[in-house]
CSV table of N, CA and C in Angstrom, one decimal:
chain,number,residue,atom,x,y,z
A,591,UNK,N,-3.2,-12.6,-2.1
A,591,UNK,CA,-1.8,-12.2,-2.0
A,591,UNK,C,-1.3,-11.7,-3.4
A,592,UNK,N,-0.6,-10.7,-3.4
A,592,UNK,CA,0.0,-10.1,-4.6
A,592,UNK,C,1.5,-10.0,-4.4
A,593,UNK,N,2.3,-10.4,-5.4
A,593,UNK,CA,3.7,-10.3,-5.3
A,593,UNK,C,4.1,-9.2,-6.3
A,594,UNK,N,4.9,-8.2,-5.8
A,594,UNK,CA,5.4,-7.1,-6.7
A,594,UNK,C,6.9,-7.1,-6.6
A,595,UNK,N,7.5,-7.3,-7.8
A,595,UNK,CA,8.9,-7.2,-7.9
A,595,UNK,C,9.2,-6.3,-9.0
A,596,UNK,N,10.3,-5.6,-8.9
A,596,UNK,CA,10.7,-4.6,-9.9
A,596,UNK,C,11.8,-5.2,-10.8
A,597,UNK,N,11.7,-5.0,-12.1
A,597,UNK,CA,12.8,-5.4,-13.0
A,597,UNK,C,13.1,-4.3,-13.8
A,598,UNK,N,14.4,-3.9,-13.9
A,598,UNK,CA,14.8,-2.8,-14.7
A,598,UNK,C,15.1,-3.3,-16.1
A,599,UNK,N,14.5,-2.6,-17.0
A,599,UNK,CA,14.7,-2.8,-18.4
A,599,UNK,C,15.7,-1.8,-19.0
A,600,UNK,N,17.0,-2.0,-18.8
A,600,UNK,CA,18.0,-1.0,-19.0
A,600,UNK,C,18.0,-0.5,-20.5
A,601,UNK,N,17.7,-1.4,-21.4
A,601,UNK,CA,17.7,-1.0,-22.8
A,601,UNK,C,16.7,0.1,-23.1
A,602,UNK,N,15.6,0.0,-22.5
A,602,UNK,CA,14.5,1.0,-22.7
A,602,UNK,C,14.4,2.0,-21.6
A,603,UNK,N,15.2,1.9,-20.6
A,603,UNK,CA,15.2,2.8,-19.4
A,603,UNK,C,13.8,2.9,-18.8
A,604,UNK,N,13.2,1.7,-18.6
A,604,UNK,CA,11.9,1.6,-17.9
A,604,UNK,C,12.0,0.5,-16.8
A,605,UNK,N,11.0,0.5,-16.0
A,605,UNK,CA,10.9,-0.5,-14.9
A,605,UNK,C,9.6,-1.3,-15.2
A,606,UNK,N,9.8,-2.6,-15.0
A,606,UNK,CA,8.7,-3.6,-15.2
A,606,UNK,C,8.2,-4.1,-13.9
A,607,UNK,N,6.9,-3.9,-13.6
A,607,UNK,CA,6.4,-4.3,-12.3
A,607,UNK,C,5.2,-5.3,-12.5
A,608,UNK,N,5.5,-6.6,-12.4
A,608,UNK,CA,4.3,-7.5,-12.6
A,608,UNK,C,3.6,-7.7,-11.3
A,609,UNK,N,2.3,-7.9,-11.3
A,609,UNK,CA,1.4,-8.2,-10.2
A,609,UNK,C,1.1,-9.6,-10.3
A,610,UNK,N,1.6,-10.4,-9.5
A,610,UNK,CA,1.4,-11.9,-9.5
A,610,UNK,C,0.6,-12.3,-8.3
A,611,UNK,N,-0.5,-13.0,-8.6
A,611,UNK,CA,-1.4,-13.5,-7.5
A,611,UNK,C,-1.3,-15.0,-7.4
A,612,UNK,N,-1.9,-15.5,-6.3
A,612,UNK,CA,-2.0,-17.0,-6.2
A,612,UNK,C,-3.5,-17.3,-6.2
A,613,UNK,N,-3.9,-18.2,-7.1
A,613,UNK,CA,-5.3,-18.6,-7.1
A,613,UNK,C,-5.7,-19.7,-6.1
A,614,UNK,N,-6.9,-20.2,-6.2
A,614,UNK,CA,-7.4,-21.2,-5.2
A,614,UNK,C,-6.8,-22.5,-5.4
A,615,UNK,N,-6.1,-22.7,-6.6
A,615,UNK,CA,-5.3,-24.0,-6.8
A,615,UNK,C,-3.9,-23.9,-6.5
A,616,UNK,N,-3.5,-22.8,-5.8
A,616,UNK,CA,-2.2,-22.4,-5.4
A,616,UNK,C,-1.2,-22.3,-6.6
A,617,UNK,N,-1.7,-21.8,-7.7
A,617,UNK,CA,-1.0,-21.5,-8.9
A,617,UNK,C,-0.8,-20.0,-9.1
A,618,UNK,N,0.4,-19.7,-9.6
A,618,UNK,CA,0.6,-18.2,-9.9
A,618,UNK,C,-0.2,-17.8,-11.1
A,619,UNK,N,-0.7,-16.6,-10.9
A,619,UNK,CA,-1.6,-16.0,-12.0
A,619,UNK,C,-1.1,-14.5,-12.1
A,620,UNK,N,-0.9,-14.0,-13.3
A,620,UNK,CA,-0.6,-12.6,-13.5
A,620,UNK,C,-1.9,-11.8,-13.4
A,621,UNK,N,-1.9,-10.9,-12.4
A,621,UNK,CA,-3.1,-10.1,-12.2
A,621,UNK,C,-3.0,-8.7,-12.8
A,622,UNK,N,-1.8,-8.4,-13.3
A,622,UNK,CA,-1.6,-7.1,-14.0
A,622,UNK,C,-0.1,-6.9,-14.1
A,623,UNK,N,0.2,-5.8,-14.7
A,623,UNK,CA,1.6,-5.4,-14.8
A,623,UNK,C,1.7,-3.9,-15.1
A,624,UNK,N,2.8,-3.3,-14.8
A,624,UNK,CA,2.9,-1.8,-15.1
A,624,UNK,C,4.3,-1.5,-15.5
A,625,UNK,N,4.4,-0.4,-16.2
A,625,UNK,CA,5.7,0.1,-16.7
A,625,UNK,C,5.9,1.6,-16.3
A,626,UNK,N,6.2,1.8,-15.0
A,626,UNK,CA,6.4,3.2,-14.6
A,626,UNK,C,7.7,3.7,-15.2
A,627,UNK,N,7.8,5.0,-15.4
A,627,UNK,CA,9.0,5.5,-16.1
A,627,UNK,C,10.1,5.7,-15.1
A,628,UNK,N,9.8,5.8,-13.8
A,628,UNK,CA,10.8,6.0,-12.7
A,628,UNK,C,10.5,5.1,-11.5
A,629,UNK,N,11.5,4.8,-10.7
A,629,UNK,CA,11.3,4.1,-9.5
A,629,UNK,C,11.2,5.1,-8.3
A,630,UNK,N,10.1,5.8,-8.3
A,630,UNK,CA,9.8,6.8,-7.3
A,630,UNK,C,8.5,6.4,-6.5
A,631,UNK,N,8.4,6.9,-5.3
A,631,UNK,CA,7.2,6.7,-4.5
A,631,UNK,C,5.9,7.1,-5.3
A,632,UNK,N,6.0,8.2,-5.9
A,632,UNK,CA,4.8,8.7,-6.7
A,632,UNK,C,4.4,7.8,-7.8
A,633,UNK,N,5.4,7.3,-8.5
A,633,UNK,CA,5.2,6.3,-9.6
A,633,UNK,C,4.5,5.1,-9.1
A,634,UNK,N,5.0,4.5,-8.0
A,634,UNK,CA,4.4,3.3,-7.5
A,634,UNK,C,3.1,3.6,-6.9
A,635,UNK,N,2.8,4.7,-6.3
A,635,UNK,CA,1.5,5.1,-5.7
A,635,UNK,C,0.5,5.1,-6.9
A,636,UNK,N,0.9,5.8,-8.0
A,636,UNK,CA,0.0,5.8,-9.2
A,636,UNK,C,-0.3,4.4,-9.7
A,637,UNK,N,0.7,3.6,-9.7
A,637,UNK,CA,0.5,2.2,-10.2
A,637,UNK,C,-0.4,1.4,-9.3
A,638,UNK,N,-0.3,1.5,-8.0
A,638,UNK,CA,-1.1,0.8,-7.1
A,638,UNK,C,-2.5,1.4,-7.1
A,639,UNK,N,-2.7,2.7,-7.2
A,639,UNK,CA,-4.1,3.2,-7.3
A,639,UNK,C,-4.8,2.7,-8.6
A,640,UNK,N,-4.1,2.7,-9.7
A,640,UNK,CA,-4.7,2.1,-10.9
A,640,UNK,C,-5.0,0.6,-10.8
A,641,UNK,N,-4.1,-0.1,-10.1
A,641,UNK,CA,-4.4,-1.5,-9.8
A,641,UNK,C,-5.7,-1.7,-9.0
A,642,UNK,N,-5.8,-0.9,-8.0
A,642,UNK,CA,-7.1,-0.9,-7.2
A,642,UNK,C,-8.3,-0.6,-8.0
A,643,UNK,N,-8.2,0.5,-8.8
A,643,UNK,CA,-9.3,0.9,-9.7
A,643,UNK,C,-9.7,-0.3,-10.6
A,644,UNK,N,-8.7,-0.9,-11.2
A,644,UNK,CA,-9.0,-2.0,-12.1
A,644,UNK,C,-9.6,-3.2,-11.4
A,645,UNK,N,-9.3,-3.4,-10.1
A,645,UNK,CA,-9.9,-4.5,-9.3
A,645,UNK,C,-11.0,-4.1,-8.4
A,646,UNK,N,-11.7,-3.0,-8.8
A,646,UNK,CA,-12.9,-2.5,-8.2
A,646,UNK,C,-12.6,-2.1,-6.7
A,647,UNK,N,-11.5,-1.6,-6.4
A,647,UNK,CA,-11.1,-1.2,-5.1
A,647,UNK,C,-10.8,-2.3,-4.1
A,648,UNK,N,-10.8,-3.5,-4.5
A,648,UNK,CA,-10.5,-4.6,-3.6
A,648,UNK,C,-9.0,-4.8,-3.4
A,649,UNK,N,-8.5,-4.5,-2.2
A,649,UNK,CA,-7.1,-4.6,-1.9
A,649,UNK,C,-6.7,-6.0,-1.6
A,650,UNK,N,-5.5,-6.4,-1.9
A,650,UNK,CA,-5.1,-7.8,-1.5
A,650,UNK,C,-4.8,-7.9,0.0
A,651,UNK,N,-5.0,-9.1,0.5
A,651,UNK,CA,-4.8,-9.3,1.9
A,651,UNK,C,-3.3,-9.2,2.3
A,652,UNK,N,-2.4,-9.6,1.4
A,652,UNK,CA,-1.0,-9.6,1.6
A,652,UNK,C,-0.3,-9.2,0.4
A,653,UNK,N,0.8,-8.4,0.6
A,653,UNK,CA,1.6,-7.9,-0.5
A,653,UNK,C,3.1,-8.3,-0.2
A,654,UNK,N,3.7,-9.0,-1.2
A,654,UNK,CA,5.1,-9.3,-1.1
A,654,UNK,C,5.9,-8.5,-2.1
A,655,UNK,N,6.9,-7.8,-1.6
A,655,UNK,CA,7.7,-6.9,-2.5
A,655,UNK,C,9.2,-7.2,-2.3
A,656,UNK,N,10.0,-6.7,-3.3
A,656,UNK,CA,11.4,-6.7,-3.1
A,656,UNK,C,11.8,-5.6,-2.1
A,657,UNK,N,13.0,-5.4,-1.9
A,657,UNK,CA,13.4,-4.5,-0.8
A,657,UNK,C,13.6,-3.0,-1.3
A,658,UNK,N,12.9,-2.6,-2.3
A,658,UNK,CA,12.9,-1.3,-2.8
A,658,UNK,C,12.2,-0.4,-1.8
A,659,UNK,N,12.9,0.7,-1.3
A,659,UNK,CA,12.3,1.6,-0.3
A,659,UNK,C,11.1,2.3,-0.8
A,660,UNK,N,11.1,2.7,-2.1
A,660,UNK,CA,10.0,3.5,-2.7
A,660,UNK,C,8.8,2.6,-2.8
A,661,UNK,N,8.9,1.4,-3.2
A,661,UNK,CA,7.7,0.5,-3.2
A,661,UNK,C,7.2,0.2,-1.8
A,662,UNK,N,8.0,0.1,-0.9
A,662,UNK,CA,7.6,-0.1,0.5
A,662,UNK,C,6.7,1.0,1.0
A,663,UNK,N,7.2,2.3,0.8
A,663,UNK,CA,6.4,3.4,1.2
A,663,UNK,C,5.1,3.6,0.5
A,664,UNK,N,5.1,3.2,-0.8
A,664,UNK,CA,3.9,3.3,-1.6
A,664,UNK,C,2.9,2.3,-1.1
A,665,UNK,N,3.3,1.1,-0.8
A,665,UNK,CA,2.4,0.1,-0.3
A,665,UNK,C,1.8,0.5,1.0
A,666,UNK,N,2.6,1.0,1.9
A,666,UNK,CA,2.1,1.5,3.2
A,666,UNK,C,1.1,2.6,3.0
A,667,UNK,N,1.3,3.4,2.1
A,667,UNK,CA,0.4,4.6,1.9
A,667,UNK,C,-0.9,4.2,1.2
A,668,UNK,N,-0.9,3.4,0.1
A,668,UNK,CA,-2.0,3.1,-0.7
A,668,UNK,C,-2.8,1.9,-0.2
A,669,UNK,N,-2.1,0.9,0.4
A,669,UNK,CA,-2.7,-0.3,0.9
A,669,UNK,C,-2.5,-0.5,2.4
A,670,UNK,N,-3.0,0.4,3.2
A,670,UNK,CA,-2.7,0.4,4.7
A,670,UNK,C,-3.3,-0.9,5.4
A,671,UNK,N,-4.3,-1.5,4.8
A,671,UNK,CA,-4.9,-2.7,5.5
A,671,UNK,C,-4.3,-4.0,5.0
A,672,UNK,N,-3.4,-4.0,4.0
A,672,UNK,CA,-2.8,-5.2,3.5
A,672,UNK,C,-1.5,-5.5,4.3
A,673,UNK,N,-1.3,-6.7,4.6
A,673,UNK,CA,0.0,-7.1,5.2
A,673,UNK,C,1.1,-7.0,4.2
A,674,UNK,N,2.2,-6.3,4.6
A,674,UNK,CA,3.3,-6.2,3.7
A,674,UNK,C,4.5,-7.0,4.2
A,675,UNK,N,5.0,-7.9,3.3
A,675,UNK,CA,6.2,-8.7,3.6
A,675,UNK,C,7.2,-8.5,2.6
A,676,UNK,N,8.5,-8.6,3.0
A,676,UNK,CA,9.6,-8.5,2.0
A,676,UNK,C,10.0,-9.8,1.5
A,677,UNK,N,10.2,-9.9,0.2
A,677,UNK,CA,10.7,-11.2,-0.4
A,677,UNK,C,12.2,-11.1,-0.4
A,678,UNK,N,12.9,-12.1,0.1
A,678,UNK,CA,14.3,-12.1,0.2
A,678,UNK,C,14.9,-12.8,-1.0
């Protein structure tokens, strides 16, 4: 399972996207992070493709994201076999 949340860093006009996983001890582990310049579908698709490349193409079974519409479409496009859930 991977949790993707976006955090805007207004001072630097960047977006911070941490990739947080849960290990076999049920502890949170940072599996990666990204700093896309914009909150667009294309930026998130690029970030997810690079995440997959870094993890040898192994997609997570489940992805939790915030309610950002761009991230939702990117997850559906790049990770079609992963279950996508929204974090409230």
